Tab-separated table of N, CA and C in Angstrom:
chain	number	residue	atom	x	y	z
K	882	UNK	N	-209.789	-153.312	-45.584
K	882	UNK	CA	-209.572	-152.435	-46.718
K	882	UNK	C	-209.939	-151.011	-46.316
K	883	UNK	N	-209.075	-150.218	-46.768
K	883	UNK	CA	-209.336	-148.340	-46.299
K	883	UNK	C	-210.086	-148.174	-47.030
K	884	UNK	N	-210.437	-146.685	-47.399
K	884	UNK	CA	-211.251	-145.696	-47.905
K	884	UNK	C	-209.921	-145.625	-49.241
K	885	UNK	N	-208.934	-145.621	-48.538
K	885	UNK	CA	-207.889	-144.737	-49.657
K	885	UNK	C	-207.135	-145.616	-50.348
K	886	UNK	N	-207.040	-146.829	-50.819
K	886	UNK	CA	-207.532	-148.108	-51.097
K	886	UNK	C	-206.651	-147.719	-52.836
K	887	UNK	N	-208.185	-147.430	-52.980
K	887	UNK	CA	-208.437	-146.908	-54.679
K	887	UNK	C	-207.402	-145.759	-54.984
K	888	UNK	N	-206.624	-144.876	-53.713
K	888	UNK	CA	-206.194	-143.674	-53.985
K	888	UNK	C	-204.940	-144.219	-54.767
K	889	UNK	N	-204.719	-144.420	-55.989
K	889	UNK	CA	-203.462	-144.808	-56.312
K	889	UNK	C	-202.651	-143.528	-56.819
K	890	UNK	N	-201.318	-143.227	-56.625
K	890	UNK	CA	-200.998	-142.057	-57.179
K	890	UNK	C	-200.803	-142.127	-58.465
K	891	UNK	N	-200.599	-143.331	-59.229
K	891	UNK	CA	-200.765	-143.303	-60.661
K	891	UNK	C	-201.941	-142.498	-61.343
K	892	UNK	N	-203.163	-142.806	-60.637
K	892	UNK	CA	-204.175	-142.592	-61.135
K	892	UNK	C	-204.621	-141.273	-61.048
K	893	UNK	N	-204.003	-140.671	-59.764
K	893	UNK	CA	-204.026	-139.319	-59.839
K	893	UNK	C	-203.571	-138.361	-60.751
K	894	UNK	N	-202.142	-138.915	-60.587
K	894	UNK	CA	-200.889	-138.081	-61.335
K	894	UNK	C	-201.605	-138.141	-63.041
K	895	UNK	N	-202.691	-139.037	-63.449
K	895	UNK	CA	-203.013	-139.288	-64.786
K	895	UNK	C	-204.453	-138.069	-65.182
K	896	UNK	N	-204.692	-137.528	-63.986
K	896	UNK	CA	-205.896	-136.411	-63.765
K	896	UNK	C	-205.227	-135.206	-63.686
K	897	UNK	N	-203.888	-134.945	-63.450
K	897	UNK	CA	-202.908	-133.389	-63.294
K	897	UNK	C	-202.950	-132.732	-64.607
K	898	UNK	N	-203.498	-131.833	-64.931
K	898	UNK	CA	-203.134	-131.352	-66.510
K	898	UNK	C	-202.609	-129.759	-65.995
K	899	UNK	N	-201.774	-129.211	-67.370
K	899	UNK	CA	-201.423	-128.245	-66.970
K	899	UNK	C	-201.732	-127.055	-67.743
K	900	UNK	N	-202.408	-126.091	-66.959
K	900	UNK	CA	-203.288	-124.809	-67.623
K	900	UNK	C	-202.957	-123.517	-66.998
K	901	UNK	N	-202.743	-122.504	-68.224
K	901	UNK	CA	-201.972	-121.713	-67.541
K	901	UNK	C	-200.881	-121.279	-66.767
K	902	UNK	N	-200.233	-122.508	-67.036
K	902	UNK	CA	-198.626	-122.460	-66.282
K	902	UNK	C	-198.897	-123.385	-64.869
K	903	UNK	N	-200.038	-123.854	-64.678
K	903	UNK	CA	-199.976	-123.954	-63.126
K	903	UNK	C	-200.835	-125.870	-63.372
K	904	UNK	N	-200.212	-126.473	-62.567
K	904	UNK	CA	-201.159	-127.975	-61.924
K	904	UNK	C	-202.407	-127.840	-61.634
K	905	UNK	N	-203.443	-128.864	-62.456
K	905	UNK	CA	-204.726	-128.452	-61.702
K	905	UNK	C	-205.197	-129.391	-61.985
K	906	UNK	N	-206.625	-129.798	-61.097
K	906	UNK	CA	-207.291	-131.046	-61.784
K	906	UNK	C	-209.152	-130.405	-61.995
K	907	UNK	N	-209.682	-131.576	-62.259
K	907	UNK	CA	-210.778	-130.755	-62.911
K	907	UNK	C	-211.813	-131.107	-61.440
K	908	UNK	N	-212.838	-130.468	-61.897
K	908	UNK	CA	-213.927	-130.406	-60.867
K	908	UNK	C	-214.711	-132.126	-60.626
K	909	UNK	N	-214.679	-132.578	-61.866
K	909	UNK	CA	-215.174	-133.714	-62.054
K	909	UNK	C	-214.396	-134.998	-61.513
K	910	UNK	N	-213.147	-134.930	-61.962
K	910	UNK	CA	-212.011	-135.862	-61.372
K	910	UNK	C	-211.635	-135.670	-59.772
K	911	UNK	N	-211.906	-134.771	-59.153
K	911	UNK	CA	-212.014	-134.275	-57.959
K	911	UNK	C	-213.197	-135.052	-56.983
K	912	UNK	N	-213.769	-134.564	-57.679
K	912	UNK	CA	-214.983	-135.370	-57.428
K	912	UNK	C	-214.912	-137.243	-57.312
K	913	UNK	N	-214.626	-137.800	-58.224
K	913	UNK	CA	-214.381	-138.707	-58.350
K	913	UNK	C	-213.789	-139.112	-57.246
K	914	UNK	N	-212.052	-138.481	-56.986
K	914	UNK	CA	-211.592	-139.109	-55.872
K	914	UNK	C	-212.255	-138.680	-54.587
K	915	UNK	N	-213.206	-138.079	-54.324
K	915	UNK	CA	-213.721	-137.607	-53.130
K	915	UNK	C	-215.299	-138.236	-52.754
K	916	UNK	N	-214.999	-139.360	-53.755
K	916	UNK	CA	-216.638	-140.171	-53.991
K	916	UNK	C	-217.626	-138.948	-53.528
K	917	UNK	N	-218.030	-137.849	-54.197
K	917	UNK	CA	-218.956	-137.101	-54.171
K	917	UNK	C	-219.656	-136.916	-55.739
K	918	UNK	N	-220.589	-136.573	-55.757
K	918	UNK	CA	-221.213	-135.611	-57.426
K	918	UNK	C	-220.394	-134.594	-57.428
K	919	UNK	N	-220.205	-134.311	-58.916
K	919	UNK	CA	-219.938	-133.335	-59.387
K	919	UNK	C	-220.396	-131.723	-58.941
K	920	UNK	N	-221.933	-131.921	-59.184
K	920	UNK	CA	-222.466	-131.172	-58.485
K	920	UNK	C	-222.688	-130.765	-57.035
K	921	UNK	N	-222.796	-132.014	-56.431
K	921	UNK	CA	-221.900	-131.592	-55.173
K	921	UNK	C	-221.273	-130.671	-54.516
K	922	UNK	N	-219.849	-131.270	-55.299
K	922	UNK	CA	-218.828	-130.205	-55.249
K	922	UNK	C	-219.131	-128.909	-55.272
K	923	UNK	N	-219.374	-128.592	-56.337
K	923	UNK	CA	-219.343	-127.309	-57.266
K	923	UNK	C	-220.165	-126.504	-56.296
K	924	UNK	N	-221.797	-126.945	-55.598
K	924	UNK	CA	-222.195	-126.474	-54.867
K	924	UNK	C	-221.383	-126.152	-53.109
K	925	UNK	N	-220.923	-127.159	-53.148
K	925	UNK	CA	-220.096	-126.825	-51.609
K	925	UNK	C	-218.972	-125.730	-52.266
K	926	UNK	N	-218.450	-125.485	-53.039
K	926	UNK	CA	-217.803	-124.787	-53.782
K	926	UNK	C	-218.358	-123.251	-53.725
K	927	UNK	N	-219.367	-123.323	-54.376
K	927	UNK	CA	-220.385	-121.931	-54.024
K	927	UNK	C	-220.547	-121.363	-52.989
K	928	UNK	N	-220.718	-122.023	-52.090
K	928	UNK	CA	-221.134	-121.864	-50.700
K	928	UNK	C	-220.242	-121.531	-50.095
K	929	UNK	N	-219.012	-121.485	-50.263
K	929	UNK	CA	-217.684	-121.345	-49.377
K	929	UNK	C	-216.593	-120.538	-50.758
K	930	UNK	N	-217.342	-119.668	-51.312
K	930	UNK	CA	-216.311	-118.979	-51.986
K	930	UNK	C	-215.125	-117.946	-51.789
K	931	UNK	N	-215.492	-117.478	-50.709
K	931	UNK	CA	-214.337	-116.809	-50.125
K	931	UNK	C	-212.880	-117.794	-49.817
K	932	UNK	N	-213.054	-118.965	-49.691
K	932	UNK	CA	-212.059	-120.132	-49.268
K	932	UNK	C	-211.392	-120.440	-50.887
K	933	UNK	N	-211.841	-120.045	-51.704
K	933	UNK	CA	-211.421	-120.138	-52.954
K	933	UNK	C	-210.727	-119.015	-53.969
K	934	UNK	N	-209.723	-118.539	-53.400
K	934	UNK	CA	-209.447	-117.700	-54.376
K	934	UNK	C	-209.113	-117.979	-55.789
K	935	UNK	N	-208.751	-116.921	-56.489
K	935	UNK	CA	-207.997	-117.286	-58.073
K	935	UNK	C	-206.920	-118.373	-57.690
K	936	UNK	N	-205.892	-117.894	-57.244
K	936	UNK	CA	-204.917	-118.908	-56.859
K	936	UNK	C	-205.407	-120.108	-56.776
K	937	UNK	N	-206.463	-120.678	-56.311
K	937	UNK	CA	-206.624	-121.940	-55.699
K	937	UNK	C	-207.665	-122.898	-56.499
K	938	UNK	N	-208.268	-121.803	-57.313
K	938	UNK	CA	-209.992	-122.328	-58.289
K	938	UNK	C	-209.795	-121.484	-59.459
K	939	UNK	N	-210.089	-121.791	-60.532
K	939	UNK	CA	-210.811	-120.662	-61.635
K	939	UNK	C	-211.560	-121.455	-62.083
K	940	UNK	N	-212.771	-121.206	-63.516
K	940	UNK	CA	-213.197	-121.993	-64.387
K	940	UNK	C	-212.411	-121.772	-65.253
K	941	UNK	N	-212.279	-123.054	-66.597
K	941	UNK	CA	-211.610	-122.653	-67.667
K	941	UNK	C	-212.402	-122.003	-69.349
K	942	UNK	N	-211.933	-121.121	-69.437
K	942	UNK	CA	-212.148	-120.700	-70.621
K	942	UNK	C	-212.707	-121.405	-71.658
K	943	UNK	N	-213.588	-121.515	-72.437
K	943	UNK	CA	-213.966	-122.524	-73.284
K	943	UNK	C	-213.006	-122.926	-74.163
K	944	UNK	N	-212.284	-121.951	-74.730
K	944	UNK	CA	-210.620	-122.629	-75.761
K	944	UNK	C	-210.219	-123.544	-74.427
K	945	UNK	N	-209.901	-123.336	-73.300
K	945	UNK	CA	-209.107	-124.324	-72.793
K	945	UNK	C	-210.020	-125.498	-72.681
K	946	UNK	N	-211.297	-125.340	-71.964
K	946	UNK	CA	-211.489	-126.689	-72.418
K	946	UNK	C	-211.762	-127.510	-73.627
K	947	UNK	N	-211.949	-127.145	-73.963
K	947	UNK	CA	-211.819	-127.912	-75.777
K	947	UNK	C	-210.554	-128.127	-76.221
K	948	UNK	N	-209.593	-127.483	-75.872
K	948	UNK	CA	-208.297	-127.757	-75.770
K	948	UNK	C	-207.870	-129.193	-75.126
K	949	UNK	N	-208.230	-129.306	-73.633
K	949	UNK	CA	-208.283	-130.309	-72.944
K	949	UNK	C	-208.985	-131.573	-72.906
K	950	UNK	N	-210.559	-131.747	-73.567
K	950	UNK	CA	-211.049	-132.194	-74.186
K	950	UNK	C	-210.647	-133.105	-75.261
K	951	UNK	N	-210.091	-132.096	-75.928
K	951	UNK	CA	-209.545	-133.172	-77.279
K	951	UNK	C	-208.385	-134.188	-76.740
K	952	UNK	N	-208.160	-134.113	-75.817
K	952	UNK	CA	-206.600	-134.813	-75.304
K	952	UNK	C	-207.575	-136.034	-74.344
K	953	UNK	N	-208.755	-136.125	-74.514
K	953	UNK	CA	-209.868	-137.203	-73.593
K	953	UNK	C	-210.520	-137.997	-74.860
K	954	UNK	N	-210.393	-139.466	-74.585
K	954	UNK	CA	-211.084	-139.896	-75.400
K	954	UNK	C	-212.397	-140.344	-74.649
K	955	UNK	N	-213.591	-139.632	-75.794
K	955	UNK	CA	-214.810	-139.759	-74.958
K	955	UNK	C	-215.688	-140.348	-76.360
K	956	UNK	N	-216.875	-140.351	-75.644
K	956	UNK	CA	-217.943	-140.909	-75.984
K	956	UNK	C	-218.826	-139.935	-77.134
K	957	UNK	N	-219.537	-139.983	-78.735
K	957	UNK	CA	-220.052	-139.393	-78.804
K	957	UNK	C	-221.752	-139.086	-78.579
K	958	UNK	N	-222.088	-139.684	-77.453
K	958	UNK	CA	-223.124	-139.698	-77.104
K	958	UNK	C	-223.849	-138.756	-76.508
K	959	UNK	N	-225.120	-138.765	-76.114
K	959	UNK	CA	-225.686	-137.520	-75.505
K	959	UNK	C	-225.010	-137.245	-74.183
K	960	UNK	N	-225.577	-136.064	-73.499
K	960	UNK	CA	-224.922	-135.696	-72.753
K	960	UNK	C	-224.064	-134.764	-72.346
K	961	UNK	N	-223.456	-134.545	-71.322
K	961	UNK	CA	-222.086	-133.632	-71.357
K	961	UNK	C	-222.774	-132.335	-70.495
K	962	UNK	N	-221.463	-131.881	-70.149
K	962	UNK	CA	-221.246	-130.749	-69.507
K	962	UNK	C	-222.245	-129.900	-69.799
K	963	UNK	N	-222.876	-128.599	-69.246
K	963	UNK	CA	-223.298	-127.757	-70.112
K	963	UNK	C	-222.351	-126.667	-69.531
K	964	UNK	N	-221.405	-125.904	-69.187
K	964	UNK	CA	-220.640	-125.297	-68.812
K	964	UNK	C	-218.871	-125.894	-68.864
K	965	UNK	N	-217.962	-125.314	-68.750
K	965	UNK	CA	-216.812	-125.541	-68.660
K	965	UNK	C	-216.445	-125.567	-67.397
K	966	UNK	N	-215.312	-126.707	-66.789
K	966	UNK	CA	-215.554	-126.933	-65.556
K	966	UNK	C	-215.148	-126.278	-64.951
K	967	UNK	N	-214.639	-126.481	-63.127
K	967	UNK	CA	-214.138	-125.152	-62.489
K	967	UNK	C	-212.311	-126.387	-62.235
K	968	UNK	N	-211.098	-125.724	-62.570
K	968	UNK	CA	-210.337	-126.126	-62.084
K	968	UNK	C	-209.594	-125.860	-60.695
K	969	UNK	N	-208.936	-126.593	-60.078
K	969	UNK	CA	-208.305	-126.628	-58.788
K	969	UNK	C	-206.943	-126.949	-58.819
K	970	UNK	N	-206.332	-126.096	-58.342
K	970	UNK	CA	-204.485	-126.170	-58.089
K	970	UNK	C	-204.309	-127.194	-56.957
K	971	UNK	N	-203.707	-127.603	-56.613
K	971	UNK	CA	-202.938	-128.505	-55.150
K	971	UNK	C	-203.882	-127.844	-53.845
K	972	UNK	N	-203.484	-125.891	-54.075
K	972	UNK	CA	-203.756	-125.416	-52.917
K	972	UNK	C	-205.603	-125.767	-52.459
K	973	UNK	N	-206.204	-125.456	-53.922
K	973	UNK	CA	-207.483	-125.590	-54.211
K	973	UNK	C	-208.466	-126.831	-53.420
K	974	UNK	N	-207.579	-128.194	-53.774
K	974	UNK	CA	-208.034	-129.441	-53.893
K	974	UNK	C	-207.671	-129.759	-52.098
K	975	UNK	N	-206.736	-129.171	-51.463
K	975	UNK	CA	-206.502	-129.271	-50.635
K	975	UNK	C	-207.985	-128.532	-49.270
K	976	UNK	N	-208.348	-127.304	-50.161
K	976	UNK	CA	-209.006	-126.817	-49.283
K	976	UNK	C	-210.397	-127.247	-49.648
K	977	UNK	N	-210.772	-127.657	-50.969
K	977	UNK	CA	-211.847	-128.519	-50.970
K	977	UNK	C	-212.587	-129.889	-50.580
K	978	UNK	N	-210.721	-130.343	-49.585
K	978	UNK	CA	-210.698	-131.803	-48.989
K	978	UNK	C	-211.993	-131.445	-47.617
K	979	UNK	N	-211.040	-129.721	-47.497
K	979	UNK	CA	-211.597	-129.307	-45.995
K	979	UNK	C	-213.082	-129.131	-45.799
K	980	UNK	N	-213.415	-128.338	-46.746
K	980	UNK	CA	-214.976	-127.935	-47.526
K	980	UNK	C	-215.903	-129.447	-47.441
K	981	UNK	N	-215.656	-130.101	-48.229
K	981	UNK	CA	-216.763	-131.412	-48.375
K	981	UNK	C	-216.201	-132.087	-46.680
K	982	UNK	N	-215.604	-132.795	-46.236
K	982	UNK	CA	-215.491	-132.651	-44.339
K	982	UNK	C	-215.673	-133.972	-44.488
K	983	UNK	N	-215.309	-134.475	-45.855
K	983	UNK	CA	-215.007	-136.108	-45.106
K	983	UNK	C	-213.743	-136.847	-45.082
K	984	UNK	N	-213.966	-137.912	-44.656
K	984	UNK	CA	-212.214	-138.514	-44.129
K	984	UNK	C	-211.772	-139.419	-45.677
K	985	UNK	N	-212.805	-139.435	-46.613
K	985	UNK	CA	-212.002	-140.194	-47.846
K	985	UNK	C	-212.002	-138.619	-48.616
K	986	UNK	N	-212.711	-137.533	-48.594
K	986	UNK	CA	-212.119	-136.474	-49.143
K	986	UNK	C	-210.743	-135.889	-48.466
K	987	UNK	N	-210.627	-136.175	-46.926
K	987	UNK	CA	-209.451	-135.891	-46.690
K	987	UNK	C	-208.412	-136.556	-46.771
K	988	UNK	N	-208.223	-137.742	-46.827
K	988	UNK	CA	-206.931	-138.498	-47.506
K	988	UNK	C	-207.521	-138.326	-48.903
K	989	UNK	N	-207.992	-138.190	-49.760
K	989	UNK	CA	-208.067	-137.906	-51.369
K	989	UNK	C	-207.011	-136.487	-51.487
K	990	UNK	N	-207.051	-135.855	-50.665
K	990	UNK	CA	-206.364	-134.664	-50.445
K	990	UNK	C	-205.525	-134.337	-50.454
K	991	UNK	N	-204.695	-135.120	-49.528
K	991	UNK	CA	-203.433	-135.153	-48.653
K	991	UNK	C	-202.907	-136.121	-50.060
K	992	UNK	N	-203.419	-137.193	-50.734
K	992	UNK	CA	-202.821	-137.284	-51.658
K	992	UNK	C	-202.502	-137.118	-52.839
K	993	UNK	N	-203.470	-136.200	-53.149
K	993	UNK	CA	-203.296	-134.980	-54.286
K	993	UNK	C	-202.237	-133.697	-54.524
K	994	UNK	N	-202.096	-133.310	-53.667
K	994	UNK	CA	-201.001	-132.844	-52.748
K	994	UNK	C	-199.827	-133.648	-52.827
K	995	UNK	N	-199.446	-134.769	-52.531
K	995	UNK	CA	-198.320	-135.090	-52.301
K	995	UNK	C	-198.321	-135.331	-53.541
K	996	UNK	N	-199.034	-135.989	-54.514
K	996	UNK	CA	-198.380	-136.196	-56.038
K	996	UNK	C	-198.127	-135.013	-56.671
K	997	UNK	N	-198.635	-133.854	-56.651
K	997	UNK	CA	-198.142	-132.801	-57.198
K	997	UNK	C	-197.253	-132.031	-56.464
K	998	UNK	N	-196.902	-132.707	-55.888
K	998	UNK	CA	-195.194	-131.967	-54.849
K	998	UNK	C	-194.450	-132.969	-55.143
K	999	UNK	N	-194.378	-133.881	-55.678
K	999	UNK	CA	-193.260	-134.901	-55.821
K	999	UNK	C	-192.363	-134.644	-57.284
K	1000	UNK	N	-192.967	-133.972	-57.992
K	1000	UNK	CA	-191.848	-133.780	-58.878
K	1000	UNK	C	-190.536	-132.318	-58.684
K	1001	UNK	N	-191.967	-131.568	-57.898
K	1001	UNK	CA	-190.639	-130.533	-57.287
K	1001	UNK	C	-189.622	-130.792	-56.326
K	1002	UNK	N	-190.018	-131.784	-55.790
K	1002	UNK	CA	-189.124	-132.083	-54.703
K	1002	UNK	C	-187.792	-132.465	-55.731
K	1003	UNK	N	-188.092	-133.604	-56.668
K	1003	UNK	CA	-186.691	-134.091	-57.764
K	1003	UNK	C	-186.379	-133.038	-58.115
K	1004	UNK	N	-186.716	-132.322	-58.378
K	1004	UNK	CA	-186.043	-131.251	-59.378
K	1004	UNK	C	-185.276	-130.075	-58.472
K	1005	UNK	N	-185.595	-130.325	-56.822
K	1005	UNK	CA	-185.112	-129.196	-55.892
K	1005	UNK	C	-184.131	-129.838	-55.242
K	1006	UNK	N	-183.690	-131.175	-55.622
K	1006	UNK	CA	-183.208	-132.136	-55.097
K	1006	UNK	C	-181.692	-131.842	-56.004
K	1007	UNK	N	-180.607	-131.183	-54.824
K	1007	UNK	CA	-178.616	-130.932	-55.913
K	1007	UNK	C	-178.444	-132.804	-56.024
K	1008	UNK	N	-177.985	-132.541	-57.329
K	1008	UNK	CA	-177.549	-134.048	-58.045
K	1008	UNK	C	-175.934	-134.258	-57.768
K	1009	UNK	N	-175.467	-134.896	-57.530
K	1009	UNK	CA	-174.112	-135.294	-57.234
K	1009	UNK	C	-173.498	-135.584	-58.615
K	1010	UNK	N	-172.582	-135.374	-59.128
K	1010	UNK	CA	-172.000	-135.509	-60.209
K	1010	UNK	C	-171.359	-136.727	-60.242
K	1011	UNK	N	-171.678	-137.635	-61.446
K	1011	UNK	CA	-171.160	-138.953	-61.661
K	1011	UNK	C	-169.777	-139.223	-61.405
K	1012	UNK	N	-169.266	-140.022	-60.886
K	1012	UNK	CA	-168.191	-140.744	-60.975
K	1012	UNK	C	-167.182	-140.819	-61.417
C-alpha cells in the first residue's frame, strides 16, 4: 500500500472551493492531505513567505469565511479556528508540496494539481460536432 493510497481525486476535487474567481483549498484540508498539523503548515508557511505570493496564498476575509463555513456542516461544539484560514491556489499547494519536503506532501501535490487542471483541459478540449 502507498502513501497516496488515500489520495482519491474525488476527495480532493470535494475540498476545491471557489473564492474570488480563482480555485483554492483551505489551509486545513491541505494539511490533511499532507498528513501534517495545521499549524504546521501555516508555520512552514511563515517561514518561507517570499515563496508565497498573492497569486499563490492569501487569507480569507472574514465575510468569506463565514460565507464558506455555512456551506460545512459542522459541529456546534467548543473549539474552532481563532483566525480565518490562509487559502492556496493549485500554484500555492504545489509550492507548499515543496516547502513541507515530504514524499506524501509531494504526491498530495502533484495531485492537487492535476484535479484542478482537469476541468480546463475539457473545456480547452474543440468538440466535434454530432453526427
Amino acid at each position: 500500500m502507498t502513501e497516496t493510497t488515500s489520495l482519491v481525486p474525488e476527495k480532493i476535487a470535494q475540498r476545491i472551493h471557489l473564492v474570488r474567481g480563482q480555485k483554492i483549498m483551505l489551509d486545513a484540508d491541505l494539511a490533511a492531505l499532507y498528513k501534517v498539523e495545521t499549524r504546521t503548515l501555516v508555520q512552514a508557511v511563515k517561514r518561507n513567505l517570499r515563496r508565497f505570493p498573492q497569486d499563490f496564498m492569501f487569507q480569507l476575509t472574514d465575510e468569506e469565511w463565514g460565507a464558506l463555513r455555512s456551506q460545512f456542516v459542522t459541529s456546534k461544539g467548543r473549539g474552532g479556528r481563532r483566525y480565518a484560514p490562509y487559502a492556496f491556489t493549485e500554484h500555492g499547494a504545489l509550492m507548499l508540496s515543496r516547502v513541507l519536503g515530504s514524499s506524501t506532501a509531494a504526491a498530495a501535490g502533484i495531485m492537487v494539481v492535476r484535479n484542478s487542471v482537469q476541468p480546463r483541459d475539457v473545456l480547452a478540449t474543440p468538440q466535434r460536432p454530432a453526427a
